Amino acid sequence: MSLFTPLNLGALELPNRMVMAPLTRMRSGVDGIPGALNIEHYRQRATLGLIVSEGVYPDKAGQGFPGQPGLVTTEQIAGWAKVADAVHASGGRIVAQVMHAGRVSHPEITGGLQIVAPSAIAIQGESHTYKGKLPYPVPRALTIEELPGIVDGFVQASRNAVAAGLDGVEIHSANGYLLHEFLSPAANQRDDIYGGSAENRARLVIEVVTAVAAAIGADRVGIRISPQHNIQDALETDDADVLATYGALVDGLAPLGLAYLSVLNRDPAGELVRTLRTRFGGPLLVNTGFSAVTTREEAIALLDDGLGDGVVVGRAVIANPDLVRRWLENLPVNEPNPATFYGPDAVGYTDYPAYAH
């Protein structure tokens, strides 16, 4: 097995094992409609085995960033259809990452809609809004009666993704957003069947993924998790609880036959990730996190060591639209510029050059 050999993920047939990470880029305008910039950005990266889109909100209350695209309105769906057409015309595959931001947002982003979460616990820090940085508000705790609506939002956005011609979806249950908030005992202090025990905290995520799989086919559904990433106050500091929580989660997902499990964790060789992989039983995509840029040598070693079936790459893909060729031929690479990761225009988005020779 090599980084450059084919890989099947459910219904998805990948020509190589390099996966573009879901990357927040904030370039879809106030209305969240993918436009010409987005089309070109994703088209340029079509040689990757799989593109996972930036997080796409399933309803307006779930929007987490200015300029974030949605999969809700007719115009947003039409925009994604153009993205899918461009990627497919260039020989690529793309899935939409469906993401509800939960408490990682602000009413200035959601158009005045109240911010919701498992429990009424605010994040420490500030949200980047259309009016500048503002403190995160205390969210309203979702009632148990509202949770089926959360599930339905993920299902409808996933149906919209398939209707737009995208190849499937990745359910975002990582990095401190809504589904991860339910998993984290620091963010979820509910006393009903969605809080307390590890099994209860995993319940909503399992319900969401099960419903999405039933709606569009499990072989077109992946899920992303980030156990012990400890970001955005979704803290998971008790090793035994982490294993119990994520063990319950993958045990609930394993019978579905999902396309893949994507794990962001600093130690993919550690016991936790190995255990989750065994219990999940399907393809595993590994991503070592935000601490350092993934290098060619690291990506190759992850697969050579048998730690995953594919490697999820972020910043190197931002700076190198032709990263597959560069890594295959061991060519020099462009260095990413963090100052242009987020912004409204082409600078740092579609203007990184392909290798010239």
Short mmCIF file of C-alpha atoms in Angstrom, two decimals:
data_model
loop_
_atom_site.label_atom_id
_atom_site.label_comp_id
_atom_site.label_asym_id
_atom_site.label_seq_id
_atom_site.Cartn_x
_atom_site.Cartn_y
_atom_site.Cartn_z
CA MET A 1 0.00 0.00 0.00
CA SER A 2 1.31 3.43 -0.97
CA LEU A 3 0.10 7.01 -0.69
CA PHE A 4 -0.30 6.95 -4.47
CA THR A 5 -2.29 3.72 -4.87
CA PRO A 6 -6.09 3.57 -5.28
CA LEU A 7 -8.46 3.33 -2.33
CA ASN A 8 -12.15 2.47 -2.17
CA LEU A 9 -14.21 4.29 0.47
CA GLY A 10 -17.69 2.86 0.18
CA ALA A 11 -19.09 4.11 -3.13
CA LEU A 12 -16.08 6.39 -3.62
CA GLU A 13 -13.22 5.11 -5.79
CA LEU A 14 -10.10 7.16 -5.10
CA PRO A 15 -7.07 7.12 -7.42
CA ASN A 16 -4.75 7.89 -4.50
CA ARG A 17 -4.87 8.06 -0.72
CA MET A 18 -4.35 11.80 -0.31
CA VAL A 19 -7.47 13.50 1.09
CA MET A 20 -8.00 17.25 1.22
CA ALA A 21 -8.92 18.28 4.73
CA PRO A 22 -12.06 20.34 5.35
CA LEU A 23 -10.65 23.87 5.53
CA THR A 24 -12.54 26.96 6.68
CA ARG A 25 -11.79 29.70 4.13
CA MET A 26 -14.69 32.20 4.54
CA ARG A 27 -15.05 33.06 0.85
CA SER A 28 -18.73 32.45 0.04
CA GLY A 29 -20.12 35.89 0.89
CA VAL A 30 -22.88 36.98 3.21
CA ASP A 31 -25.42 34.71 1.51
CA GLY A 32 -23.26 31.57 1.76
CA ILE A 33 -23.44 30.83 -1.96
CA PRO A 34 -20.38 29.16 -3.53
CA GLY A 35 -19.25 31.30 -6.45
CA ALA A 36 -16.57 31.46 -9.12
CA LEU A 37 -13.73 31.64 -6.58
CA ASN A 38 -14.90 28.51 -4.78
CA ILE A 39 -15.41 26.66 -8.06
CA GLU A 40 -11.86 27.42 -9.18
CA HIS A 41 -10.33 26.63 -5.79
CA TYR A 42 -11.81 23.14 -5.65
CA ARG A 43 -11.29 22.48 -9.37
CA GLN A 44 -7.57 23.19 -9.00
CA ARG A 45 -7.29 20.42 -6.39
CA ALA A 46 -9.17 17.70 -8.27
CA THR A 47 -6.13 15.39 -8.55
CA LEU A 48 -6.37 14.61 -4.83
CA GLY A 49 -7.93 11.26 -4.08
CA LEU A 50 -10.83 12.97 -2.34
CA ILE A 51 -11.76 16.57 -1.58
CA VAL A 52 -13.66 17.18 1.64
CA SER A 53 -15.28 20.60 1.43
CA GLU A 54 -15.06 23.27 4.08
CA GLY A 55 -17.72 22.92 6.76
CA VAL A 56 -21.14 23.69 5.28
CA TYR A 57 -23.98 24.74 7.55
CA PRO A 58 -27.26 22.75 7.51
CA ASP A 59 -29.35 25.64 8.79
CA LYS A 60 -28.73 29.34 9.40
CA ALA A 61 -28.55 28.90 13.17
CA GLY A 62 -25.67 26.48 12.59
CA GLN A 63 -23.48 28.96 10.71
CA GLY A 64 -20.19 29.54 12.50
CA PHE A 65 -18.23 31.99 10.35
CA PRO A 66 -18.70 35.01 8.10
CA GLY A 67 -18.49 33.93 4.49
CA GLN A 68 -19.23 30.29 5.30
CA PRO A 69 -21.22 28.44 2.61
CA GLY A 70 -24.50 26.69 3.35
CA LEU A 71 -26.42 23.77 1.88
CA VAL A 72 -29.86 25.17 2.60
CA THR A 73 -31.17 27.55 -0.07
CA THR A 74 -31.81 26.87 -3.74
CA GLU A 75 -29.02 29.30 -4.61
CA GLN A 76 -26.53 27.57 -2.31
CA ILE A 77 -27.37 24.16 -3.76
CA ALA A 78 -26.95 25.53 -7.28
CA GLY A 79 -23.56 26.94 -6.31
CA TRP A 80 -22.41 23.58 -5.02
CA ALA A 81 -23.66 21.94 -8.21
CA LYS A 82 -21.24 24.13 -10.18
CA VAL A 83 -18.43 23.17 -7.81
CA ALA A 84 -19.24 19.47 -8.23
CA ASP A 85 -19.40 19.80 -12.02
CA ALA A 86 -16.00 21.52 -12.14
CA VAL A 87 -14.34 18.95 -9.88
CA HIS A 88 -15.83 16.04 -11.80
CA ALA A 89 -14.86 17.55 -15.15
CA SER A 90 -11.28 17.59 -13.89
CA GLY A 91 -11.47 13.97 -12.79
CA GLY A 92 -11.97 14.52 -9.07
CA ARG A 93 -14.31 13.49 -6.25
CA ILE A 94 -15.77 15.81 -3.61
CA VAL A 95 -17.93 15.37 -0.53
CA ALA A 96 -19.52 18.10 1.57
CA GLN A 97 -18.62 18.35 5.21
CA VAL A 98 -21.93 19.05 6.99
CA MET A 99 -21.26 21.10 10.11
CA HIS A 100 -23.48 22.72 12.73
CA ALA A 101 -21.33 25.20 14.67
CA GLY A 102 -23.35 24.98 17.87
CA ARG A 103 -22.03 27.45 20.44
CA VAL A 104 -19.02 28.41 18.27
CA SER A 105 -20.92 31.29 16.71
CA HIS A 106 -22.65 34.59 17.42
CA PRO A 107 -26.04 36.15 16.53
CA GLU A 108 -24.14 38.67 14.37
CA ILE A 109 -23.23 35.69 12.17
CA THR A 110 -26.55 33.83 12.24
CA GLY A 111 -28.67 36.83 11.34
CA GLY A 112 -29.89 37.29 14.90
CA LEU A 113 -30.81 33.65 15.49
CA GLN A 114 -30.06 32.41 18.97
CA ILE A 115 -26.94 30.30 19.49
CA VAL A 116 -27.67 26.75 20.68
CA ALA A 117 -25.65 24.00 22.36
CA PRO A 118 -26.13 20.91 24.54
CA SER A 119 -25.86 23.06 27.68
CA ALA A 120 -25.89 26.79 28.47
CA ILE A 121 -22.11 27.07 28.78
CA ALA A 122 -20.24 29.74 26.83
CA ILE A 123 -16.85 29.34 25.23
CA GLN A 124 -14.11 31.56 26.58
CA GLY A 125 -12.90 33.83 23.81
CA GLU A 126 -14.18 35.86 20.91
CA SER A 127 -16.07 35.11 17.72
CA HIS A 128 -15.02 36.66 14.40
CA THR A 129 -18.22 38.35 13.20
CA TYR A 130 -19.20 40.77 10.45
CA LYS A 131 -18.83 43.49 13.11
CA GLY A 132 -15.41 42.40 14.28
CA LYS A 133 -14.47 40.27 17.29
CA LEU A 134 -17.22 39.83 19.88
CA PRO A 135 -17.34 37.63 22.99
CA TYR A 136 -19.02 34.28 22.52
CA PRO A 137 -22.53 34.44 24.01
CA VAL A 138 -23.97 32.00 26.49
CA PRO A 139 -25.85 29.55 24.24
CA ARG A 140 -29.37 28.32 24.86
CA ALA A 141 -29.49 24.66 25.80
CA LEU A 142 -31.40 22.67 23.20
CA THR A 143 -34.52 20.98 24.53
CA ILE A 144 -34.95 17.27 23.99
CA GLU A 145 -37.90 18.06 21.72
CA GLU A 146 -35.63 20.09 19.43
CA LEU A 147 -33.08 17.36 18.81
CA PRO A 148 -35.05 15.57 16.06
CA GLY A 149 -34.95 18.89 14.21
CA ILE A 150 -31.16 18.94 14.49
CA VAL A 151 -31.08 15.44 12.99
CA ASP A 152 -33.44 16.52 10.22
CA GLY A 153 -31.19 19.47 9.39
CA PHE A 154 -28.21 17.19 8.81
CA VAL A 155 -30.37 14.84 6.74
CA GLN A 156 -31.77 17.60 4.51
CA ALA A 157 -28.35 19.17 3.94
CA SER A 158 -27.01 15.74 2.99
CA ARG A 159 -29.88 15.21 0.56
CA ASN A 160 -29.13 18.66 -0.87
CA ALA A 161 -25.46 17.71 -1.29
CA VAL A 162 -26.37 14.64 -3.32
CA ALA A 163 -28.94 16.64 -5.30
CA ALA A 164 -26.14 19.09 -6.15
CA GLY A 165 -24.08 16.24 -7.55
CA LEU A 166 -21.56 15.99 -4.74
CA ASP A 167 -20.28 12.47 -4.13
CA GLY A 168 -21.39 12.23 -0.52
CA VAL A 169 -21.00 13.90 2.86
CA GLU A 170 -18.75 13.92 5.88
CA ILE A 171 -20.54 14.53 9.18
CA HIS A 172 -18.52 16.96 11.30
CA SER A 173 -18.34 15.68 14.86
CA ALA A 174 -14.99 17.27 15.70
CA ASN A 175 -13.18 20.46 16.72
CA GLY A 176 -15.68 21.70 19.29
CA TYR A 177 -18.73 22.19 17.08
CA LEU A 178 -22.25 21.03 17.94
CA LEU A 179 -21.93 17.26 17.63
CA HIS A 180 -18.56 17.29 19.37
CA GLU A 181 -20.10 19.45 22.09
CA PHE A 182 -22.50 16.60 22.84
CA LEU A 183 -19.57 14.18 23.17
CA SER A 184 -17.51 16.39 25.50
CA PRO A 185 -18.35 16.19 29.23
CA ALA A 186 -17.11 19.78 29.59
CA ALA A 187 -19.62 21.08 27.06
CA ASN A 188 -22.46 18.63 27.73
CA GLN A 189 -23.84 18.75 31.26
CA ARG A 190 -27.34 17.55 30.43
CA ASP A 191 -29.28 15.29 32.80
CA ASP A 192 -31.49 13.63 30.17
CA ILE A 193 -30.77 10.69 27.85
CA TYR A 194 -28.38 12.86 25.82
CA GLY A 195 -26.08 13.66 28.75
CA GLY A 196 -24.24 12.06 31.64
CA SER A 197 -22.93 8.66 30.60
CA ALA A 198 -20.59 8.08 27.68
CA GLU A 199 -23.37 6.23 25.84
CA ASN A 200 -25.79 9.09 26.35
CA ARG A 201 -23.33 11.71 25.11
CA ALA A 202 -22.71 9.64 21.96
CA ARG A 203 -26.43 9.19 21.30
CA LEU A 204 -27.15 12.27 19.15
CA VAL A 205 -24.14 11.74 16.91
CA ILE A 206 -25.18 8.14 16.27
CA GLU A 207 -28.74 9.29 15.53
CA VAL A 208 -27.53 11.93 13.06
CA VAL A 209 -25.21 9.59 11.19
CA THR A 210 -27.75 6.75 11.15
CA ALA A 211 -30.42 9.04 9.70
CA VAL A 212 -28.07 10.50 7.07
CA ALA A 213 -26.92 7.03 6.06
CA ALA A 214 -30.53 5.94 5.63
CA ALA A 215 -31.25 9.01 3.52
CA ILE A 216 -28.35 8.96 1.04
CA GLY A 217 -26.69 5.56 1.53
CA ALA A 218 -24.11 4.67 4.15
CA ASP A 219 -21.51 4.10 1.43
CA ARG A 220 -21.55 7.85 0.73
CA VAL A 221 -21.24 8.94 4.36
CA GLY A 222 -18.11 9.51 6.43
CA ILE A 223 -17.65 11.03 9.87
CA ARG A 224 -14.85 13.15 11.32
CA ILE A 225 -13.92 13.05 15.01
CA SER A 226 -11.13 14.66 17.05
CA PRO A 227 -10.88 12.90 20.43
CA GLN A 228 -8.78 14.81 22.97
CA HIS A 229 -8.09 17.66 20.56
CA ASN A 230 -9.27 19.93 23.40
CA ILE A 231 -10.16 22.85 21.18
CA GLN A 232 -12.88 25.51 21.62
CA ASP A 233 -13.50 24.33 25.19
CA ALA A 234 -14.76 20.90 24.11
CA LEU A 235 -12.38 19.40 26.65
CA GLU A 236 -11.79 15.66 26.94
CA THR A 237 -9.11 15.17 29.57
CA ASP A 238 -10.05 11.84 31.19
CA ASP A 239 -8.50 9.01 29.16
CA ALA A 240 -10.97 6.40 30.41
CA ASP A 241 -13.96 8.59 29.62
CA VAL A 242 -12.61 9.38 26.16
CA LEU A 243 -12.24 5.69 25.35
CA ALA A 244 -15.71 4.96 26.73
CA THR A 245 -17.33 7.83 24.81
CA TYR A 246 -15.68 7.26 21.45
CA GLY A 247 -15.89 3.50 21.90
CA ALA A 248 -19.65 3.84 22.33
CA LEU A 249 -19.74 6.09 19.27
CA VAL A 250 -17.87 3.78 16.92
CA ASP A 251 -19.73 0.75 18.26
CA GLY A 252 -22.96 2.52 17.31
CA LEU A 253 -21.64 3.42 13.86
CA ALA A 254 -19.88 0.16 12.95
CA PRO A 255 -23.02 -1.73 11.86
CA LEU A 256 -23.93 1.00 9.37
CA GLY A 257 -21.13 0.25 6.91
CA LEU A 258 -20.01 3.86 6.50
CA ALA A 259 -17.59 4.96 3.80
CA TYR A 260 -14.95 5.96 6.36
CA LEU A 261 -13.99 7.25 9.79
CA SER A 262 -11.68 10.30 9.76
CA VAL A 263 -9.75 10.82 12.99
CA LEU A 264 -7.84 13.98 13.88
CA ASN A 265 -5.46 13.04 16.68
CA ARG A 266 -1.88 13.93 17.46
CA ASP A 267 -0.97 10.27 18.04
CA PRO A 268 -2.42 8.02 15.34
CA ALA A 269 -0.10 5.23 16.53
CA GLY A 270 -1.54 5.41 20.05
CA GLU A 271 -3.84 2.91 21.70
CA LEU A 272 -6.93 5.11 21.42
CA VAL A 273 -6.86 5.49 17.63
CA ARG A 274 -5.87 1.87 17.10
CA THR A 275 -8.73 0.70 19.31
CA LEU A 276 -11.27 2.91 17.57
CA ARG A 277 -10.08 1.70 14.18
CA THR A 278 -10.52 -1.94 15.18
CA ARG A 279 -13.98 -1.36 16.64
CA PHE A 280 -15.13 0.72 13.66
CA GLY A 281 -14.03 -1.97 11.23
CA GLY A 282 -14.05 0.22 8.12
CA PRO A 283 -11.58 2.49 6.34
CA LEU A 284 -9.70 4.94 8.53
CA LEU A 285 -8.40 8.33 7.41
CA VAL A 286 -5.74 9.84 9.70
CA ASN A 287 -4.90 13.48 10.34
CA THR A 288 -2.27 14.42 12.92
CA GLY A 289 -3.73 17.83 13.69
CA PHE A 290 -2.87 21.49 13.65
CA SER A 291 0.48 21.55 15.46
CA ALA A 292 2.61 21.15 12.33
CA VAL A 293 2.20 21.05 8.57
CA THR A 294 1.92 17.47 7.29
CA THR A 295 4.97 16.63 5.20
CA ARG A 296 5.39 14.16 2.35
CA GLU A 297 7.60 11.98 4.54
CA GLU A 298 5.11 11.95 7.40
CA ALA A 299 2.20 11.08 5.10
CA ILE A 300 4.12 8.23 3.51
CA ALA A 301 5.24 6.94 6.91
CA LEU A 302 1.68 6.92 8.29
CA LEU A 303 0.64 4.47 5.58
CA ASP A 304 3.90 2.52 5.56
CA ASP A 305 3.38 1.95 9.29
CA GLY A 306 -0.17 0.75 8.63
CA LEU A 307 -1.76 3.46 10.78
CA GLY A 308 -4.53 4.34 8.31
CA ASP A 309 -5.93 3.75 4.86
CA GLY A 310 -5.59 7.37 3.74
CA VAL A 311 -4.01 10.60 4.97
CA VAL A 312 -5.91 13.87 5.42
CA VAL A 313 -3.80 16.90 4.49
CA GLY A 314 -4.61 20.57 5.09
CA ARG A 315 -2.10 23.39 4.78
CA ALA A 316 0.08 21.67 2.17
CA VAL A 317 -3.04 21.41 -0.02
CA ILE A 318 -3.86 25.08 0.51
CA ALA A 319 -0.47 26.09 -0.91
CA ASN A 320 -0.12 23.38 -3.57
CA PRO A 321 -3.10 22.70 -5.81
CA ASP A 322 -0.97 20.05 -7.56
CA LEU A 323 0.26 18.45 -4.34
CA VAL A 324 -0.25 14.91 -5.65
CA ARG A 325 2.22 15.49 -8.48
CA ARG A 326 4.69 17.31 -6.23
CA TRP A 327 4.72 14.54 -3.64
CA LEU A 328 4.69 11.73 -6.23
CA GLU A 329 7.70 13.20 -8.02
CA ASN A 330 9.27 14.61 -4.82
CA LEU A 331 9.25 18.14 -6.24
CA PRO A 332 9.67 21.38 -4.25
CA VAL A 333 6.51 22.70 -2.60
CA ASN A 334 5.00 26.15 -2.06
CA GLU A 335 4.87 27.28 1.56
CA PRO A 336 1.41 28.28 2.88
CA ASN A 337 0.86 31.85 4.06
CA PRO A 338 -1.37 31.83 7.17
CA ALA A 339 -2.10 35.55 6.76
CA THR A 340 -4.24 34.73 3.69
CA PHE A 341 -6.03 31.62 4.97
CA TYR A 342 -9.18 33.62 5.72
CA GLY A 343 -10.36 36.38 3.47
CA PRO A 344 -12.77 37.50 0.80
CA ASP A 345 -10.67 37.25 -2.36
CA ALA A 346 -8.39 35.16 -4.56
CA VAL A 347 -5.20 36.04 -2.68
CA GLY A 348 -4.01 32.91 -0.89
CA TYR A 349 -6.94 30.94 -2.30
CA THR A 350 -6.67 30.40 -6.05
CA ASP A 351 -3.33 32.07 -6.79
CA TYR A 352 -0.87 29.46 -5.50
CA PRO A 353 0.97 28.27 -8.62
CA ALA A 354 1.21 24.71 -9.88
CA TYR A 355 4.72 23.39 -10.50
CA ALA A 356 5.99 25.10 -13.62
CA HIS A 357 8.16 22.42 -15.23
#
